[in-house]
Amino acid sequence: MTFSKPTIELTHTATLTMLHAAVAEAEQIGQPQCIVIVDKSGDVLGSIRMTGAKYLSTRSARTKARTAASIGTDSAEIPEHVRPAIAAATSGAVTGLGGGLAIYLDGTLVGGIGVGSGSPDQDIAVAKAALAAIGAQCAANV
């Protein structure tokens, strides 16, 4: 019987690298963003609210990141017809809003990133830039 298994986790260096790349992409597209990175248990490793980003978007970015880490795929993959029930059942801890991506390294789920304050396409572009900065993939690429 096995009682443990090896795993990998995001480091503070990975978190800072991702935040830097996400901010650079947000600046490139001209959309200040709230960016939150969590580990696979949903614990926040790092976050930033860029100057000019909507302050309430910090909360939605955190929820997007935790949703993606929890389900192992994009937050927008929550089916439309169950979104209200899941949001109610989890006291708003799960969302189907676009902008949350799971973070995979070497095929292993290590966390999630959530981005908010722009359009869903802008949020996703910023999240993908962060993943690319550390050679990570989102669930769609695993």
mmCIF file of C-alpha atoms in Angstrom:
data_model
loop_
_atom_site.group_PDB
_atom_site.id
_atom_site.type_symbol
_atom_site.label_atom_id
_atom_site.label_comp_id
_atom_site.label_asym_id
_atom_site.label_seq_id
_atom_site.Cartn_x
_atom_site.Cartn_y
_atom_site.Cartn_z
ATOM 1 C CA MET A 1 0.000 0.000 0.000
ATOM 2 C CA THR A 2 1.315 3.454 -0.947
ATOM 3 C CA PHE A 3 0.843 6.333 1.474
ATOM 4 C CA SER A 4 2.517 9.138 -0.451
ATOM 5 C CA LYS A 5 3.373 10.286 -3.929
ATOM 6 C CA PRO A 6 5.835 12.777 -5.374
ATOM 7 C CA THR A 7 4.419 16.071 -6.566
ATOM 8 C CA ILE A 8 5.467 19.424 -7.946
ATOM 9 C CA GLU A 9 4.361 22.854 -6.845
ATOM 10 C CA LEU A 10 4.600 26.449 -7.983
ATOM 11 C CA THR A 11 7.423 28.391 -6.367
ATOM 12 C CA HIS A 12 7.483 32.029 -5.404
ATOM 13 C CA THR A 13 9.812 32.570 -8.367
ATOM 14 C CA ALA A 14 7.213 31.070 -10.732
ATOM 15 C CA THR A 15 4.500 33.200 -9.146
ATOM 16 C CA LEU A 16 6.486 36.423 -9.531
ATOM 17 C CA THR A 17 7.464 35.534 -13.103
ATOM 18 C CA MET A 18 3.822 34.896 -13.980
ATOM 19 C CA LEU A 19 2.647 38.143 -12.379
ATOM 20 C CA HIS A 20 5.316 40.114 -14.240
ATOM 21 C CA ALA A 21 4.355 38.549 -17.586
ATOM 22 C CA ALA A 22 0.637 39.066 -16.942
ATOM 23 C CA VAL A 23 1.148 42.736 -16.092
ATOM 24 C CA ALA A 24 3.277 43.203 -19.215
ATOM 25 C CA GLU A 25 0.527 41.683 -21.390
ATOM 26 C CA ALA A 26 -2.162 43.797 -19.720
ATOM 27 C CA GLU A 27 -0.086 46.911 -20.355
ATOM 28 C CA GLN A 28 0.459 45.829 -23.977
ATOM 29 C CA ILE A 29 -3.292 45.541 -24.590
ATOM 30 C CA GLY A 30 -4.019 48.693 -22.585
ATOM 31 C CA GLN A 31 -6.296 47.032 -20.003
ATOM 32 C CA PRO A 32 -5.390 47.258 -16.296
ATOM 33 C CA GLN A 33 -6.165 43.925 -14.637
ATOM 34 C CA CYS A 34 -6.571 42.164 -11.327
ATOM 35 C CA ILE A 35 -4.459 38.996 -11.389
ATOM 36 C CA VAL A 36 -4.535 36.194 -8.805
ATOM 37 C CA ILE A 37 -2.446 33.009 -8.763
ATOM 38 C CA VAL A 38 -3.359 30.099 -6.464
ATOM 39 C CA ASP A 39 -1.839 26.715 -5.760
ATOM 40 C CA LYS A 40 -3.814 23.541 -6.478
ATOM 41 C CA SER A 41 -5.571 23.781 -3.102
ATOM 42 C CA GLY A 42 -6.770 27.315 -3.889
ATOM 43 C CA ASP A 43 -4.395 29.113 -1.516
ATOM 44 C CA VAL A 44 -3.331 32.487 -2.912
ATOM 45 C CA LEU A 45 0.354 32.566 -3.854
ATOM 46 C CA GLY A 46 0.368 36.058 -5.342
ATOM 47 C CA SER A 47 -1.896 38.784 -6.633
ATOM 48 C CA ILE A 48 -1.904 42.314 -7.936
ATOM 49 C CA ARG A 49 -4.488 44.947 -8.749
ATOM 50 C CA MET A 50 -2.969 47.113 -11.438
ATOM 51 C CA THR A 51 -3.488 50.851 -11.230
ATOM 52 C CA GLY A 52 -6.827 51.580 -12.846
ATOM 53 C CA ALA A 53 -8.222 48.039 -12.524
ATOM 54 C CA LYS A 54 -11.689 47.651 -11.003
ATOM 55 C CA TYR A 55 -11.241 46.868 -7.302
ATOM 56 C CA LEU A 56 -14.142 44.397 -7.177
ATOM 57 C CA SER A 57 -12.463 42.418 -9.949
ATOM 58 C CA THR A 58 -9.902 41.216 -7.406
ATOM 59 C CA ARG A 59 -12.621 39.057 -5.887
ATOM 60 C CA SER A 60 -13.798 37.663 -9.223
ATOM 61 C CA ALA A 61 -10.181 36.994 -10.286
ATOM 62 C CA ARG A 62 -9.592 35.025 -7.070
ATOM 63 C CA THR A 63 -12.794 33.051 -7.628
ATOM 64 C CA LYS A 64 -11.825 32.331 -11.243
ATOM 65 C CA ALA A 65 -8.366 31.112 -10.152
ATOM 66 C CA ARG A 66 -9.792 28.863 -7.423
ATOM 67 C CA THR A 67 -12.448 27.479 -9.760
ATOM 68 C CA ALA A 68 -9.850 26.608 -12.404
ATOM 69 C CA ALA A 69 -7.576 24.961 -9.828
ATOM 70 C CA SER A 70 -10.494 23.030 -8.359
ATOM 71 C CA ILE A 71 -11.903 21.687 -11.617
ATOM 72 C CA GLY A 72 -8.573 21.412 -13.464
ATOM 73 C CA THR A 73 -9.732 23.368 -16.486
ATOM 74 C CA ASP A 74 -10.932 26.811 -17.590
ATOM 75 C CA SER A 75 -13.460 28.458 -15.289
ATOM 76 C CA ALA A 76 -15.698 29.069 -18.313
ATOM 77 C CA GLU A 77 -16.083 25.290 -18.691
ATOM 78 C CA ILE A 78 -18.684 25.279 -15.905
ATOM 79 C CA PRO A 79 -21.866 24.515 -17.907
ATOM 80 C CA GLU A 80 -24.154 27.524 -18.240
ATOM 81 C CA HIS A 81 -27.201 25.666 -16.908
ATOM 82 C CA VAL A 82 -25.532 24.725 -13.595
ATOM 83 C CA ARG A 83 -23.687 27.984 -12.888
ATOM 84 C CA PRO A 84 -26.367 29.513 -10.625
ATOM 85 C CA ALA A 85 -26.768 26.297 -8.613
ATOM 86 C CA ILE A 86 -23.006 25.801 -8.177
ATOM 87 C CA ALA A 87 -22.531 29.445 -7.185
ATOM 88 C CA ALA A 88 -25.334 29.102 -4.613
ATOM 89 C CA ALA A 89 -24.085 25.759 -3.290
ATOM 90 C CA THR A 90 -20.572 27.126 -2.780
ATOM 91 C CA SER A 91 -21.555 30.585 -1.470
ATOM 92 C CA GLY A 92 -20.060 32.140 -4.586
ATOM 93 C CA ALA A 93 -16.771 30.225 -4.392
ATOM 94 C CA VAL A 94 -17.207 28.775 -7.898
ATOM 95 C CA THR A 95 -17.817 30.786 -11.061
ATOM 96 C CA GLY A 96 -18.341 30.120 -14.721
ATOM 97 C CA LEU A 97 -16.915 33.486 -15.768
ATOM 98 C CA GLY A 98 -14.138 33.364 -18.345
ATOM 99 C CA GLY A 99 -10.643 34.370 -17.268
ATOM 100 C CA GLY A 100 -9.659 31.489 -14.995
ATOM 101 C CA LEU A 101 -7.153 28.932 -16.287
ATOM 102 C CA ALA A 102 -5.759 25.810 -14.657
ATOM 103 C CA ILE A 103 -1.958 25.716 -14.491
ATOM 104 C CA TYR A 104 -0.258 22.487 -15.553
ATOM 105 C CA LEU A 105 3.477 21.816 -15.401
ATOM 106 C CA ASP A 106 4.769 18.569 -16.886
ATOM 107 C CA GLY A 107 1.189 17.298 -17.059
ATOM 108 C CA THR A 108 0.553 17.914 -13.359
ATOM 109 C CA LEU A 109 -2.048 20.347 -12.060
ATOM 110 C CA VAL A 110 -0.205 22.852 -9.863
ATOM 111 C CA GLY A 111 -2.696 25.706 -9.517
ATOM 112 C CA GLY A 112 -4.872 28.255 -11.217
ATOM 113 C CA ILE A 113 -4.738 31.831 -12.411
ATOM 114 C CA GLY A 114 -7.642 34.233 -12.506
ATOM 115 C CA VAL A 115 -7.743 37.563 -14.296
ATOM 116 C CA GLY A 116 -10.486 40.154 -14.161
ATOM 117 C CA SER A 117 -11.289 43.738 -15.089
ATOM 118 C CA GLY A 118 -11.271 43.369 -18.861
ATOM 119 C CA SER A 119 -13.372 41.460 -21.348
ATOM 120 C CA PRO A 120 -13.232 37.647 -21.146
ATOM 121 C CA ASP A 121 -10.914 37.594 -24.181
ATOM 122 C CA GLN A 122 -8.578 40.158 -22.572
ATOM 123 C CA ASP A 123 -8.610 38.269 -19.259
ATOM 124 C CA ILE A 124 -7.726 35.002 -20.986
ATOM 125 C CA ALA A 125 -4.940 36.602 -23.056
ATOM 126 C CA VAL A 126 -3.337 37.963 -19.882
ATOM 127 C CA ALA A 127 -3.643 34.576 -18.130
ATOM 128 C CA LYS A 128 -2.121 32.761 -21.115
ATOM 129 C CA ALA A 129 0.838 35.164 -21.158
ATOM 130 C CA ALA A 130 1.484 34.298 -17.517
ATOM 131 C CA LEU A 131 1.425 30.555 -18.220
ATOM 132 C CA ALA A 132 3.715 30.942 -21.222
ATOM 133 C CA ALA A 133 6.276 32.785 -19.078
ATOM 134 C CA ILE A 134 6.973 29.606 -17.064
ATOM 135 C CA GLY A 135 6.318 27.043 -19.790
ATOM 136 C CA ALA A 136 3.014 25.958 -18.259
ATOM 137 C CA GLN A 137 -0.094 24.792 -20.052
ATOM 138 C CA CYS A 138 -3.790 25.267 -19.392
ATOM 139 C CA ALA A 139 -6.087 22.258 -19.445
ATOM 140 C CA ALA A 140 -6.906 22.788 -23.112
ATOM 141 C CA ASN A 141 -3.254 22.142 -24.001
ATOM 142 C CA VAL A 142 -2.580 19.156 -21.726
#
